[in-house]
Coordinates of C-alpha atoms in Angstrom, one line a residue:
M1 CA -59.1 -26.6 -4.5
R2 CA -60.5 -30.1 -5.1
R3 CA -63.5 -30.9 -3.1
G4 CA -63.8 -34.3 -1.4
G5 CA -66.7 -35.5 0.8
Q6 CA -69.1 -33.1 2.3
I7 CA -68.5 -33.0 6.1
S8 CA -71.6 -33.7 8.2
S9 CA -72.1 -33.8 11.9
S10 CA -71.1 -37.1 13.5
P11 CA -71.5 -38.6 17.0
P12 CA -68.4 -38.0 19.2
G13 CA -65.5 -40.3 18.3
T14 CA -66.6 -41.1 14.7
A15 CA -65.4 -38.0 12.9
S16 CA -62.3 -39.8 11.5
L17 CA -64.4 -42.5 9.9
P18 CA -65.2 -42.2 6.2
Q19 CA -68.7 -41.0 5.5
L20 CA -71.0 -44.0 5.1
G21 CA -73.2 -44.7 2.1
F22 CA -75.0 -47.4 0.3
T23 CA -75.9 -48.3 -3.3
V24 CA -79.7 -48.3 -3.2
R25 CA -82.1 -49.7 -5.8
M26 CA -85.3 -47.7 -5.6
S27 CA -87.4 -50.7 -6.8
M28 CA -90.0 -50.7 -4.0
P29 CA -93.4 -48.9 -3.9
E30 CA -93.1 -45.1 -3.8
S31 CA -95.0 -45.1 -0.5
R32 CA -92.0 -46.9 1.2
Y33 CA -89.2 -44.7 0.0
G34 CA -89.1 -42.9 3.3
E35 CA -88.5 -46.2 5.2
T36 CA -85.5 -47.0 3.0
F37 CA -83.7 -43.7 3.8
Q38 CA -84.8 -43.9 7.5
D39 CA -83.0 -47.3 7.7
L40 CA -79.9 -45.8 6.1
Q41 CA -79.9 -42.8 8.5
G42 CA -80.3 -45.3 11.4
V43 CA -77.0 -46.9 10.8
G44 CA -75.1 -43.6 10.3
A45 CA -75.3 -43.3 6.5
T46 CA -75.1 -39.9 4.9
W47 CA -74.9 -41.0 1.3
A48 CA -77.0 -43.1 -1.1
R49 CA -75.9 -44.0 -4.7
V50 CA -78.9 -44.1 -7.0
G51 CA -79.7 -44.1 -10.7
A52 CA -80.5 -40.9 -12.7
Y53 CA -84.1 -41.9 -13.5
W54 CA -84.1 -39.8 -16.6
E55 CA -87.3 -41.6 -17.9
D56 CA -89.2 -41.0 -14.7
Q57 CA -88.8 -37.5 -13.3
H58 CA -91.7 -38.0 -10.8
K59 CA -89.8 -40.9 -9.3
A60 CA -86.6 -38.8 -9.2
D61 CA -88.3 -36.0 -7.3
L62 CA -89.7 -38.5 -4.7
V63 CA -86.3 -40.1 -4.2
I64 CA -84.5 -36.8 -3.5
Q65 CA -87.3 -35.7 -1.2
A66 CA -87.2 -38.9 0.8
A67 CA -83.4 -38.8 1.0
T68 CA -83.2 -35.2 2.1
A69 CA -85.9 -35.7 4.7
H70 CA -83.5 -38.2 6.4
G71 CA -80.3 -36.2 6.0
V72 CA -79.0 -38.4 3.1
N73 CA -77.0 -37.0 0.2
L74 CA -77.3 -38.5 -3.2
L75 CA -74.7 -39.6 -5.6
V76 CA -76.5 -39.8 -8.9
T77 CA -75.1 -42.3 -11.4
G78 CA -75.7 -41.6 -15.1
T79 CA -75.7 -44.5 -17.6
L80 CA -75.7 -44.9 -21.4
P81 CA -78.1 -46.9 -23.6
E82 CA -76.9 -50.5 -23.8
A83 CA -75.9 -50.2 -27.5
Q84 CA -73.6 -47.2 -26.7
L85 CA -72.3 -48.8 -23.5
H86 CA -71.1 -52.0 -25.3
G87 CA -69.8 -50.5 -28.5
R88 CA -72.7 -51.3 -30.9
A89 CA -73.4 -47.6 -31.4
A90 CA -71.3 -44.4 -31.0
V91 CA -71.4 -42.8 -27.6
N92 CA -73.6 -39.6 -27.7
T93 CA -71.5 -37.4 -25.5
G94 CA -73.6 -34.3 -25.9
Q95 CA -76.8 -36.1 -25.1
F96 CA -75.4 -37.7 -22.0
A97 CA -74.0 -34.4 -20.7
A98 CA -77.3 -32.6 -21.3
Q99 CA -79.2 -35.3 -19.5
M100 CA -76.9 -35.0 -16.5
A101 CA -77.2 -31.2 -16.5
D102 CA -81.0 -31.5 -16.7
T103 CA -81.0 -33.7 -13.6
A104 CA -78.6 -31.4 -11.8
Q105 CA -80.9 -28.4 -12.5
R106 CA -83.9 -30.3 -11.3
F107 CA -82.1 -31.3 -8.1
K108 CA -80.2 -28.1 -7.5
G109 CA -80.2 -27.1 -3.9
K110 CA -82.6 -29.8 -2.9
G111 CA -80.2 -31.9 -0.8
P112 CA -79.6 -31.7 2.9
N113 CA -78.9 -28.1 4.1
G114 CA -79.6 -26.8 0.6
T115 CA -76.8 -28.7 -1.1
S116 CA -76.9 -30.3 -4.6
P117 CA -76.3 -34.0 -5.2
A118 CA -72.9 -35.3 -6.5
F119 CA -72.8 -37.1 -9.9
E120 CA -71.0 -40.1 -11.2
I121 CA -70.1 -41.1 -14.7
L122 CA -71.3 -44.7 -15.5
N123 CA -71.0 -47.8 -13.4
E124 CA -67.8 -49.9 -13.7
A125 CA -66.9 -48.4 -17.1
N126 CA -63.5 -50.1 -17.5
G127 CA -64.0 -52.8 -20.0
S128 CA -67.2 -51.2 -21.4
V129 CA -66.2 -48.0 -23.1
P130 CA -62.7 -46.9 -24.4
A131 CA -60.7 -44.8 -22.0
A132 CA -60.5 -41.9 -24.5
T133 CA -64.3 -41.9 -24.9
Y134 CA -64.8 -42.0 -21.1
V135 CA -62.6 -38.9 -20.7
Q136 CA -64.6 -37.0 -23.4
L137 CA -67.8 -38.0 -21.7
T138 CA -66.5 -37.0 -18.3
C139 CA -65.1 -33.6 -19.3
A140 CA -68.2 -32.7 -21.3
T141 CA -70.4 -33.6 -18.4
H142 CA -68.2 -31.7 -15.9
A143 CA -68.6 -28.5 -18.0
A144 CA -72.4 -29.0 -18.2
L145 CA -72.7 -29.5 -14.5
Q146 CA -70.5 -26.6 -13.6
A147 CA -72.8 -24.3 -15.7
V148 CA -75.7 -25.4 -13.5
D149 CA -73.9 -25.2 -10.1
P150 CA -70.2 -24.6 -9.6
N151 CA -70.3 -26.5 -6.3
I152 CA -71.5 -29.8 -7.8
R153 CA -68.9 -32.6 -7.5
L154 CA -68.4 -35.0 -10.4
I155 CA -67.0 -38.4 -9.3
A156 CA -65.5 -40.5 -12.1
G157 CA -63.1 -43.3 -12.9
S158 CA -65.4 -46.1 -12.0
A159 CA -62.7 -48.7 -11.8
Q160 CA -63.8 -52.2 -11.0
M161 CA -60.8 -53.6 -9.2
Y162 CA -61.3 -57.3 -9.1
I163 CA -60.6 -60.5 -11.0
D164 CA -62.8 -60.1 -14.1
R165 CA -61.4 -56.6 -14.9
P166 CA -57.6 -57.4 -14.5
H167 CA -56.3 -54.3 -16.3
W168 CA -58.0 -51.6 -14.3
D169 CA -54.7 -49.9 -13.5
S170 CA -53.9 -49.6 -17.2
W171 CA -57.3 -48.1 -17.7
L172 CA -56.8 -45.6 -14.9
R173 CA -53.4 -44.5 -16.4
E174 CA -55.1 -44.0 -19.7
L175 CA -57.7 -41.8 -18.1
F176 CA -55.1 -39.6 -16.4
D177 CA -52.9 -39.5 -19.5
G178 CA -56.0 -38.3 -21.3
G179 CA -56.6 -35.4 -18.9
I180 CA -59.5 -36.7 -16.8
G181 CA -58.0 -35.1 -13.6
R182 CA -59.0 -31.6 -14.6
C183 CA -62.6 -32.7 -15.0
I184 CA -63.4 -34.4 -11.7
E185 CA -63.5 -33.6 -8.0
A186 CA -62.8 -37.2 -6.9
L187 CA -61.9 -40.6 -8.3
D188 CA -64.3 -43.5 -7.6
A189 CA -63.5 -47.2 -7.2
H190 CA -65.1 -50.5 -6.5
D191 CA -63.1 -53.0 -4.4
Y192 CA -64.6 -56.2 -3.1
Q193 CA -61.2 -57.6 -1.9
D194 CA -60.6 -57.9 1.8
I195 CA -58.3 -54.9 2.2
S196 CA -57.5 -55.9 5.7
W197 CA -55.5 -58.8 4.2
E198 CA -53.4 -56.4 2.1
T199 CA -50.6 -54.1 3.3
P200 CA -51.5 -50.5 2.7
A201 CA -48.4 -50.0 0.5
R202 CA -49.5 -52.7 -1.9
S203 CA -53.3 -52.4 -2.0
A204 CA -55.4 -51.5 -5.0
L205 CA -56.3 -48.2 -3.4
S206 CA -52.6 -47.4 -2.9
T207 CA -52.0 -48.2 -6.6
M208 CA -54.7 -45.9 -7.6
K209 CA -53.3 -43.1 -5.4
S210 CA -49.8 -43.6 -6.8
I211 CA -51.2 -43.1 -10.4
M212 CA -52.9 -39.9 -9.3
V213 CA -49.7 -38.7 -7.7
E214 CA -47.7 -39.4 -10.8
H215 CA -50.1 -37.2 -12.8
G216 CA -50.1 -34.3 -10.3
Y217 CA -53.3 -35.0 -8.4
A218 CA -51.9 -36.0 -5.0
Q219 CA -54.7 -34.1 -3.1
M220 CA -57.6 -35.6 -5.1
P221 CA -59.7 -37.9 -2.9
I222 CA -60.9 -41.4 -3.8
W223 CA -64.5 -42.4 -3.1
L224 CA -65.0 -46.1 -2.6
T225 CA -68.5 -46.3 -4.2
E226 CA -68.9 -50.1 -3.8
F227 CA -67.6 -52.6 -1.3
G228 CA -69.2 -55.4 0.6
A229 CA -69.8 -59.1 0.9
S230 CA -72.4 -61.6 -0.3
T231 CA -74.1 -63.9 2.3
C232 CA -74.8 -66.4 -0.5
A233 CA -75.4 -70.0 0.1
G234 CA -72.4 -71.4 -1.6
P235 CA -68.9 -72.4 -0.3
R236 CA -67.6 -70.0 2.3
K237 CA -64.5 -68.2 0.9
P238 CA -63.1 -64.7 0.6
G239 CA -64.4 -63.0 -2.5
G240 CA -67.2 -65.5 -2.6
C241 CA -69.8 -66.4 0.0
Y242 CA -69.6 -65.2 3.6
T243 CA -71.7 -66.1 6.7
E244 CA -73.8 -63.2 7.9
S245 CA -71.4 -62.6 10.8
G246 CA -68.5 -62.8 8.3
Q247 CA -70.1 -60.2 6.2
A248 CA -70.4 -57.9 9.2
A249 CA -66.7 -58.5 10.1
K250 CA -65.6 -57.7 6.5
I251 CA -67.6 -54.5 6.2
V252 CA -66.6 -53.2 9.6
G253 CA -63.0 -54.3 9.0
T254 CA -62.9 -52.4 5.7
V255 CA -64.2 -49.2 7.3
E256 CA -61.7 -49.4 10.1
E257 CA -58.9 -50.1 7.6
L258 CA -59.9 -47.0 5.7
R259 CA -59.8 -44.9 8.9
A260 CA -56.4 -46.3 9.8
H261 CA -54.5 -46.2 6.5
Y262 CA -56.5 -44.4 3.8
P263 CA -57.3 -40.8 4.9
Y264 CA -57.7 -39.9 1.3
V265 CA -60.9 -42.0 1.1
P266 CA -63.6 -39.7 2.7
V267 CA -66.7 -41.7 1.5
A268 CA -67.3 -45.4 1.5
M269 CA -70.5 -46.9 0.1
I270 CA -71.7 -50.5 0.8
Y271 CA -73.2 -52.6 -1.9
T272 CA -76.0 -52.9 -1.0
D273 CA -78.7 -51.9 1.6
R274 CA -80.9 -55.0 1.1
D275 CA -80.9 -58.3 -0.7
I276 CA -82.5 -58.3 -4.2
I277 CA -84.6 -61.5 -3.6
S278 CA -84.3 -64.3 -1.1
D279 CA -82.9 -67.0 -3.3
G280 CA -79.5 -67.3 -1.7
S281 CA -77.6 -66.6 -4.9
F282 CA -74.3 -64.6 -5.0
E283 CA -75.6 -61.5 -6.8
S284 CA -78.8 -61.3 -4.8
S285 CA -77.3 -61.6 -1.3
F286 CA -75.1 -58.5 -0.8
G287 CA -77.6 -56.6 1.4
I288 CA -77.2 -56.0 5.1
W289 CA -80.9 -56.4 5.4
H290 CA -83.1 -59.2 4.1
A291 CA -85.9 -57.9 1.8
D292 CA -89.6 -58.3 2.3
S293 CA -92.2 -59.1 -0.4
Q294 CA -92.2 -55.5 -1.6
N295 CA -88.4 -55.3 -1.9
V296 CA -88.0 -53.2 1.2
A297 CA -85.5 -53.8 4.0
A298 CA -86.8 -56.2 6.6
A299 CA -84.9 -58.5 9.0
P300 CA -81.4 -57.1 9.6
K301 CA -78.2 -59.1 9.3
P302 CA -75.5 -58.6 11.9
A303 CA -73.8 -55.9 9.9
V304 CA -76.7 -53.5 10.8
E305 CA -75.9 -53.6 14.5
A306 CA -72.2 -53.6 13.8
L307 CA -72.4 -50.4 11.8
K308 CA -74.6 -48.8 14.4
R309 CA -72.0 -49.4 17.0
L310 CA -69.2 -48.3 14.8
Y311 CA -70.9 -45.0 13.8
G312 CA -72.2 -44.3 17.2
Y313 CA -75.9 -45.0 16.5
G314 CA -76.2 -48.1 18.6
G315 CA -78.4 -48.4 21.7

């Protein structure tokens, strides 16, 4: 049976909500890792999406220790060297699968309640590597991970569903035509559209699900591994800049829409926990916390309290 999100204990009345997570950049001092995961735990998050840190195993160990201490599961995202990712060199499938398996072995059983992390194949791969290559990479990695721990979940697909990747649905069909369904436990997606403006029958998530059904994977879940809104300083418009209160409304509205209309989305991860820098630009302002001088979450934006209320962690 395909495995979706790991069910964790929730406050009364919140069990039907998707499990909450965040994309987290561990670019702060090691001494402050614990604060980061404590903040996530405080809004009801049970997942954090982080890099693989293949070149810094000491950092990787500290990250999983801090996450587990606060009841947060990891989704570990593997990446390729830039030359391989953008077609200047051939993708080394064996090397990638071996690196993912090494990380899985290092992290095996070290998550909350003795679980192992989940793993993800690349970030927004559509448009970066050919679909056939992505399927090969995924299936080789799945076999390597299963040899380490048969309970490890591999999340793949990595479809970026917005305007600069307009053919994501064709990409997805190529993946399933190529047999990716037999090599994953869940499909992942990034969607920054305001899904509350879409009808469930015509949304991007529904399109993804229909492709999965066509290929015989009706029961496979979709993990929404990125969604959110930037509180940038530019013109206020959907898909662009939001006020801080508008960001809160969009994030909470997305989660509520998932609960109401998308029961096949068991995990939803916000991009991101905190701003990158305080320059007001689009890319740096997706956090629901402002960042301090050490790149740690500081002053909360309204989305923090809104999520606490939604997930039953408010005062």
